[in-house]
Amino acid sequence: IEGLGVKTAIAFVTGAVLSSLCGFGGMKIATAANARTTQAATRSFNEALGVAFPGGVVMGMLVMSLGILGLTGLFFAFQSSGVRDAATIIAGFSMGASSIALFARVGGGIYTKAADVGADLVGKVESGLPEDDPRNPAVIADNVGDNVGDVAGMGADLFESFVGAIIGAMVLALGFTAVKQGQSVGPVIMPLVIAGAGIICSMVGTFFVRTKEGGNPQHALDTGAFGAAGVMAAATFAIAKYMWPEGGTENAGGQLVTWSNVGWATVAGRAAGVLVGLITAYYTSMGQAPVDSIAEQSKTGTATNIIAGLGVGMQSTALPILVIAAGVVIAAEVAGLYGVAIAALGMLSTTGIQLAVDAYGPIADNAGGIAEMSGQEPQVRERTDKLDAEGNTTAAIAKGFAIGSAAMTALALFAAFAQTAGITGINIAKPPVMAGLFLGGMLPFLFSSMAMKAVGVAAMDMIEEVRRQFREIPGLLEGKAKPDTARCVKISTEASIKRMVAPGALAILSPVLVGFLMGPEALGGMLAGVTVTGVLMALFMSNAGGAWDNAKKSFEGGGYKMTDGTVHPKGSEAHNASVVGDTVGDPFKDTAGPSLNILVKLMSVVALVIAPLIA
C-alpha cells in the first residue's frame, strides 16, 4: 500500500523507543530499590524480600503495559489502511523492539561480565578479598553491570518476545476465513486482549509472594508465578469464547478452529513454559544432583569442575527441547499455526510476574554489595545472600523461560513470514534451501564467539587495571586508600559500546542478504537452522553458567560437604576451582546465552518485515 514504508518506519521507531524506556525505567527502579533492600535487611529477611520483589514487579508491569500500549495504539492508528495492512505494518514495532533488545543484551552482558571476571579473578582468587569488598576497584562496575545486563537486558528481551508473540498471532489470524471475508476481526484483536488480561493476572500473582522469617523465598515466588499461570489459563478460555467467531472458522490450511481449540493451545504454551522453568530450576539449583556433581568434582581442580559444568549444560538441553516440541505439536494439532503463535503468547501472558521474579535477583545482589561496602552487620549480608542465592535460581529459571518463549515466538514469526511470503513448504533437497539451513545453523556459533571474545578482551583490560591499582596505589589492600572505580567503569562502558555493533549487524543483515540474494525459501531454511541451533546453544550456555554459579555458592557459608565426608570451606582449593568455573560460566549465562534467543527472534522478525518485498 502507499506509505507502507513510512508507516513501518514509524512502528520501528516506536518499538525501539518503548523498549528503551522499559530498560531505563527498570534500572531507575532497581537502583532505588537496592539501598532500600539493604536497609530493610537490617530489620528482617521478610522485609528485605518485601522491598526487592516489588522493585522487580515494576519492571514486569512496565514491560507488559508499554508493549500493549504501543501495539494497540499503532494498530488502531493504522486501521484506516485495513486490518490486513495494519497487522503487517506493526511488524516494524517488533523489529524496533528486537534491535534495542539485542544491543541491551549483548552490550549489557559485555559490560557486566568484563567487570565481574576482573573482580572475581583478581579480587577474590588472587588477593583473597571477600565478595563486593570496597577495596576492589571493579566492584562498582560489577554492581552497575548487574542492573545493565540482568534488569535492562532481560526486560528488553522479554518485551521483544512479548510483542513478537502478539504480532505473530495477529499476522497469522489474517489467514482465517472469517477475517478474509470481513465477518470478524476477533482472531486478530484477541491476542491484544489476552495480553491485557495477563497484566491483571500477573498483578494478582504478586499478592501470593509472601514468606515468613526464615522461610524459603523460592516457594513464595513459585506460588506467585504458578498462581498467575492458573488464573490466566481460565481467563483465556473466557476471552476466546467471547471473541471467537461463532461456530469456529477455518484457517489457511482448511482446519476448523473453535474457541476451545484456541484455549487449549494457550494452555499448552503455559504448561510448556512452566515445565521448562521447573527443569531449568532442577539443573541450576543448589542441593540438586547436577549442581552437587559440579561441586563434588571441584575437589580435584579447575579442569574437572569445568568438564562437569559443560556436561551438565549439554544434558540440560534434552528435556526442555522435548517439552517445547510437545507444546508445538499439541498447539498445532488443535489450532494450526495460529495455535503455535497463541501458545507462545500463552507462555508470555504472565510476563509481568515472570520478569518480577527475575529482576528481584540483581536487586538482592546489589543490596548485598551495599551491605558489604557500607560495613553492615554480618547478619544483614547473610539475609541478602539468601535472597541472592534464590535470585540466581530465579534468574536461571527466567532465562530458561525466556529461551522457551523465544523458541515458540520464533516459530510463530516464522509461520507468519511463510504466510506473508507465500511459501507453502520448504524443500531442504533444494540446494539454496540446504545452503540457507547450514548458514542459519552456523550463525549462533559465530554470534556467540563474538560475544565471548568481547568479554574476554574486556576482562583482560579489567584484570590488568585491577592488578595495576593493587600494585601502584599505596595502602589500597590495607584499606587505607580508595580505589579508582571510575577507571573500571570506563573500561566496561567503552568495551560494551564498541563490541556490541558487530553481533548486532550480523543479526540484522544476514536475513536481508539471504532473502534478497537467494530468495524466500533459502531465507526460510536459514531461519530453521538458526532457530534449532540457537535455542539449543542458548539452553546449554545459560544452564551451564547457572549451575557453575550455584556450585560456587555451595562452598560459601558453612562450606560444602563432599560424599567422602570432608568439608571444603570458602577459600579452599575446591572453592577456588569453583570460582574459576563460575568465571567461565559468567559470559555463558549472562552474555552469549541470553543474547542467542534475541538473535533467533530478531532474524525471524526481520524476515517478516521484508517478506512482502521478496515474495
PDB file of C-alpha atoms in Angstrom, residues 420-542:
ATOM      1  CA  THR A 420       3.247 -13.373   4.093  1.00  0.00           C
ATOM      2  CA  ALA A 421       5.914 -14.515   1.599  1.00  0.00           C
ATOM      3  CA  GLY A 422       3.546 -17.052   0.045  1.00  0.00           C
ATOM      4  CA  ILE A 423       5.661 -20.094   0.935  1.00  0.00           C
ATOM      5  CA  THR A 424       3.601 -23.275   1.308  1.00  0.00           C
ATOM      6  CA  GLY A 425       6.551 -25.541   2.154  1.00  0.00           C
ATOM      7  CA  ILE A 426      10.330 -25.591   2.353  1.00  0.00           C
ATOM      8  CA  ASN A 427      12.082 -28.394   0.480  1.00  0.00           C
ATOM      9  CA  ILE A 428      15.518 -28.975   2.028  1.00  0.00           C
ATOM     10  CA  ALA A 429      16.502 -31.064  -1.010  1.00  0.00           C
ATOM     11  CA  LYS A 430      16.847 -27.789  -2.954  1.00  0.00           C
ATOM     12  CA  PRO A 431      20.484 -26.583  -2.848  1.00  0.00           C
ATOM     13  CA  PRO A 432      19.628 -22.929  -1.938  1.00  0.00           C
ATOM     14  CA  VAL A 433      17.445 -24.108   0.954  1.00  0.00           C
ATOM     15  CA  MET A 434      20.132 -26.510   2.181  1.00  0.00           C
ATOM     16  CA  ALA A 435      22.689 -23.704   1.937  1.00  0.00           C
ATOM     17  CA  GLY A 436      20.396 -21.432   3.954  1.00  0.00           C
ATOM     18  CA  LEU A 437      19.944 -24.187   6.552  1.00  0.00           C
ATOM     19  CA  PHE A 438      23.704 -24.543   7.033  1.00  0.00           C
ATOM     20  CA  LEU A 439      24.206 -20.776   7.158  1.00  0.00           C
ATOM     21  CA  GLY A 440      21.495 -20.446   9.809  1.00  0.00           C
ATOM     22  CA  GLY A 441      22.963 -23.305  11.834  1.00  0.00           C
ATOM     23  CA  MET A 442      26.375 -21.623  11.785  1.00  0.00           C
ATOM     24  CA  LEU A 443      25.232 -18.142  12.865  1.00  0.00           C
ATOM     25  CA  PRO A 444      24.639 -18.870  16.593  1.00  0.00           C
ATOM     26  CA  PHE A 445      28.210 -20.179  16.875  1.00  0.00           C
ATOM     27  CA  LEU A 446      29.689 -17.141  15.126  1.00  0.00           C
ATOM     28  CA  PHE A 447      27.470 -14.797  17.136  1.00  0.00           C
ATOM     29  CA  SER A 448      28.435 -16.499  20.430  1.00  0.00           C
ATOM     30  CA  SER A 449      32.129 -16.327  19.543  1.00  0.00           C
ATOM     31  CA  MET A 450      31.846 -12.570  19.017  1.00  0.00           C
ATOM     32  CA  ALA A 451      30.149 -12.108  22.392  1.00  0.00           C
ATOM     33  CA  MET A 452      32.566 -14.409  24.256  1.00  0.00           C
ATOM     34  CA  LYS A 453      35.657 -12.831  22.683  1.00  0.00           C
ATOM     35  CA  ALA A 454      34.333  -9.372  23.534  1.00  0.00           C
ATOM     36  CA  VAL A 455      34.003 -10.373  27.194  1.00  0.00           C
ATOM     37  CA  GLY A 456      37.438 -11.994  27.160  1.00  0.00           C
ATOM     38  CA  VAL A 457      39.218  -8.956  25.713  1.00  0.00           C
ATOM     39  CA  ALA A 458      37.394  -6.521  28.009  1.00  0.00           C
ATOM     40  CA  ALA A 459      38.058  -8.773  31.014  1.00  0.00           C
ATOM     41  CA  MET A 460      41.793  -8.789  30.217  1.00  0.00           C
ATOM     42  CA  ASP A 461      41.810  -4.987  30.316  1.00  0.00           C
ATOM     43  CA  MET A 462      39.869  -5.050  33.591  1.00  0.00           C
ATOM     44  CA  ILE A 463      42.199  -7.622  35.179  1.00  0.00           C
ATOM     45  CA  GLU A 464      45.276  -5.602  34.226  1.00  0.00           C
ATOM     46  CA  GLU A 465      43.697  -2.431  35.629  1.00  0.00           C
ATOM     47  CA  VAL A 466      42.759  -4.039  38.965  1.00  0.00           C
ATOM     48  CA  ARG A 467      46.255  -5.547  39.288  1.00  0.00           C
ATOM     49  CA  ARG A 468      47.792  -2.152  38.474  1.00  0.00           C
ATOM     50  CA  GLN A 469      45.782  -0.414  41.171  1.00  0.00           C
ATOM     51  CA  PHE A 470      46.640  -3.035  43.785  1.00  0.00           C
ATOM     52  CA  ARG A 471      50.301  -2.659  42.808  1.00  0.00           C
ATOM     53  CA  GLU A 472      50.563   1.124  42.424  1.00  0.00           C
ATOM     54  CA  ILE A 473      48.109   2.645  44.921  1.00  0.00           C
ATOM     55  CA  PRO A 474      49.806   2.621  48.346  1.00  0.00           C
ATOM     56  CA  GLY A 475      47.654   1.246  51.154  1.00  0.00           C
ATOM     57  CA  LEU A 476      44.798   0.079  48.914  1.00  0.00           C
ATOM     58  CA  LEU A 477      44.825  -3.563  50.028  1.00  0.00           C
ATOM     59  CA  GLU A 478      45.143  -2.441  53.660  1.00  0.00           C
ATOM     60  CA  GLY A 479      42.012  -0.283  53.321  1.00  0.00           C
ATOM     61  CA  LYS A 480      43.936   2.984  53.847  1.00  0.00           C
ATOM     62  CA  ALA A 481      43.345   4.316  50.310  1.00  0.00           C
ATOM     63  CA  LYS A 482      40.399   4.405  47.933  1.00  0.00           C
ATOM     64  CA  PRO A 483      40.407   2.602  44.547  1.00  0.00           C
ATOM     65  CA  ASP A 484      39.901   4.370  41.221  1.00  0.00           C
ATOM     66  CA  THR A 485      36.496   2.818  40.459  1.00  0.00           C
ATOM     67  CA  ALA A 486      35.756   5.310  37.656  1.00  0.00           C
ATOM     68  CA  ARG A 487      38.544   3.819  35.544  1.00  0.00           C
ATOM     69  CA  CYS A 488      36.983   0.340  35.776  1.00  0.00           C
ATOM     70  CA  VAL A 489      33.537   1.689  34.895  1.00  0.00           C
ATOM     71  CA  LYS A 490      35.060   3.385  31.848  1.00  0.00           C
ATOM     72  CA  ILE A 491      36.673   0.122  30.657  1.00  0.00           C
ATOM     73  CA  SER A 492      33.346  -1.744  30.824  1.00  0.00           C
ATOM     74  CA  THR A 493      31.415   1.082  29.183  1.00  0.00           C
ATOM     75  CA  GLU A 494      33.784   1.507  26.241  1.00  0.00           C
ATOM     76  CA  ALA A 495      34.037  -2.251  25.662  1.00  0.00           C
ATOM     77  CA  SER A 496      30.264  -2.747  25.639  1.00  0.00           C
ATOM     78  CA  ILE A 497      29.611   0.136  23.239  1.00  0.00           C
ATOM     79  CA  LYS A 498      32.346  -0.796  20.759  1.00  0.00           C
ATOM     80  CA  ARG A 499      31.876  -4.563  20.711  1.00  0.00           C
ATOM     81  CA  MET A 500      28.097  -4.884  20.521  1.00  0.00           C
ATOM     82  CA  VAL A 501      27.961  -3.433  16.990  1.00  0.00           C
ATOM     83  CA  ALA A 502      29.334  -6.430  15.059  1.00  0.00           C
ATOM     84  CA  PRO A 503      26.970  -9.065  16.576  1.00  0.00           C
ATOM     85  CA  GLY A 504      24.035  -6.713  16.038  1.00  0.00           C
ATOM     86  CA  ALA A 505      24.945  -6.103  12.398  1.00  0.00           C
ATOM     87  CA  LEU A 506      25.308  -9.864  11.869  1.00  0.00           C
ATOM     88  CA  ALA A 507      21.775 -10.494  13.168  1.00  0.00           C
ATOM     89  CA  ILE A 508      20.113  -7.737  11.113  1.00  0.00           C
ATOM     90  CA  LEU A 509      21.984  -8.041   7.813  1.00  0.00           C
ATOM     91  CA  SER A 510      22.079 -11.847   7.456  1.00  0.00           C
ATOM     92  CA  PRO A 511      18.357 -12.360   6.688  1.00  0.00           C
ATOM     93  CA  VAL A 512      18.295  -9.311   4.412  1.00  0.00           C
ATOM     94  CA  LEU A 513      21.221 -10.530   2.313  1.00  0.00           C
ATOM     95  CA  VAL A 514      19.994 -14.125   2.073  1.00  0.00           C
ATOM     96  CA  GLY A 515      16.406 -13.049   1.397  1.00  0.00           C
ATOM     97  CA  PHE A 516      17.246 -10.727  -1.487  1.00  0.00           C
ATOM     98  CA  LEU A 517      20.140 -12.723  -2.967  1.00  0.00           C
ATOM     99  CA  MET A 518      18.865 -16.290  -2.555  1.00  0.00           C
ATOM    100  CA  GLY A 519      15.083 -15.921  -2.263  1.00  0.00           C
ATOM    101  CA  PRO A 520      12.380 -16.550   0.347  1.00  0.00           C
ATOM    102  CA  GLU A 521      12.795 -20.335   0.512  1.00  0.00           C
ATOM    103  CA  ALA A 522      16.520 -20.072   1.232  1.00  0.00           C
ATOM    104  CA  LEU A 523      15.693 -17.492   3.899  1.00  0.00           C
ATOM    105  CA  GLY A 524      13.180 -19.953   5.350  1.00  0.00           C
ATOM    106  CA  GLY A 525      15.945 -22.554   5.524  1.00  0.00           C
ATOM    107  CA  MET A 526      18.197 -20.068   7.290  1.00  0.00           C
ATOM    108  CA  LEU A 527      15.511 -19.294   9.875  1.00  0.00           C
ATOM    109  CA  ALA A 528      15.026 -23.012  10.534  1.00  0.00           C
ATOM    110  CA  GLY A 529      18.761 -23.522  11.051  1.00  0.00           C
ATOM    111  CA  VAL A 530      19.263 -20.539  13.344  1.00  0.00           C
ATOM    112  CA  THR A 531      16.211 -21.467  15.434  1.00  0.00           C
ATOM    113  CA  VAL A 532      17.326 -25.044  16.096  1.00  0.00           C
ATOM    114  CA  THR A 533      20.987 -24.372  16.920  1.00  0.00           C
ATOM    115  CA  GLY A 534      20.248 -21.028  18.587  1.00  0.00           C
ATOM    116  CA  VAL A 535      17.740 -22.475  21.066  1.00  0.00           C
ATOM    117  CA  LEU A 536      19.992 -25.450  21.879  1.00  0.00           C
ATOM    118  CA  MET A 537      23.077 -23.264  22.353  1.00  0.00           C
ATOM    119  CA  ALA A 538      21.127 -20.791  24.496  1.00  0.00           C
ATOM    120  CA  LEU A 539      19.833 -23.556  26.790  1.00  0.00           C
ATOM    121  CA  PHE A 540      23.284 -25.132  27.067  1.00  0.00           C
ATOM    122  CA  MET A 541      25.079 -21.881  27.861  1.00  0.00           C
ATOM    123  CA  SER A 542      22.507 -20.442  30.266  1.00  0.00           C
TER     124      SER A 542
END
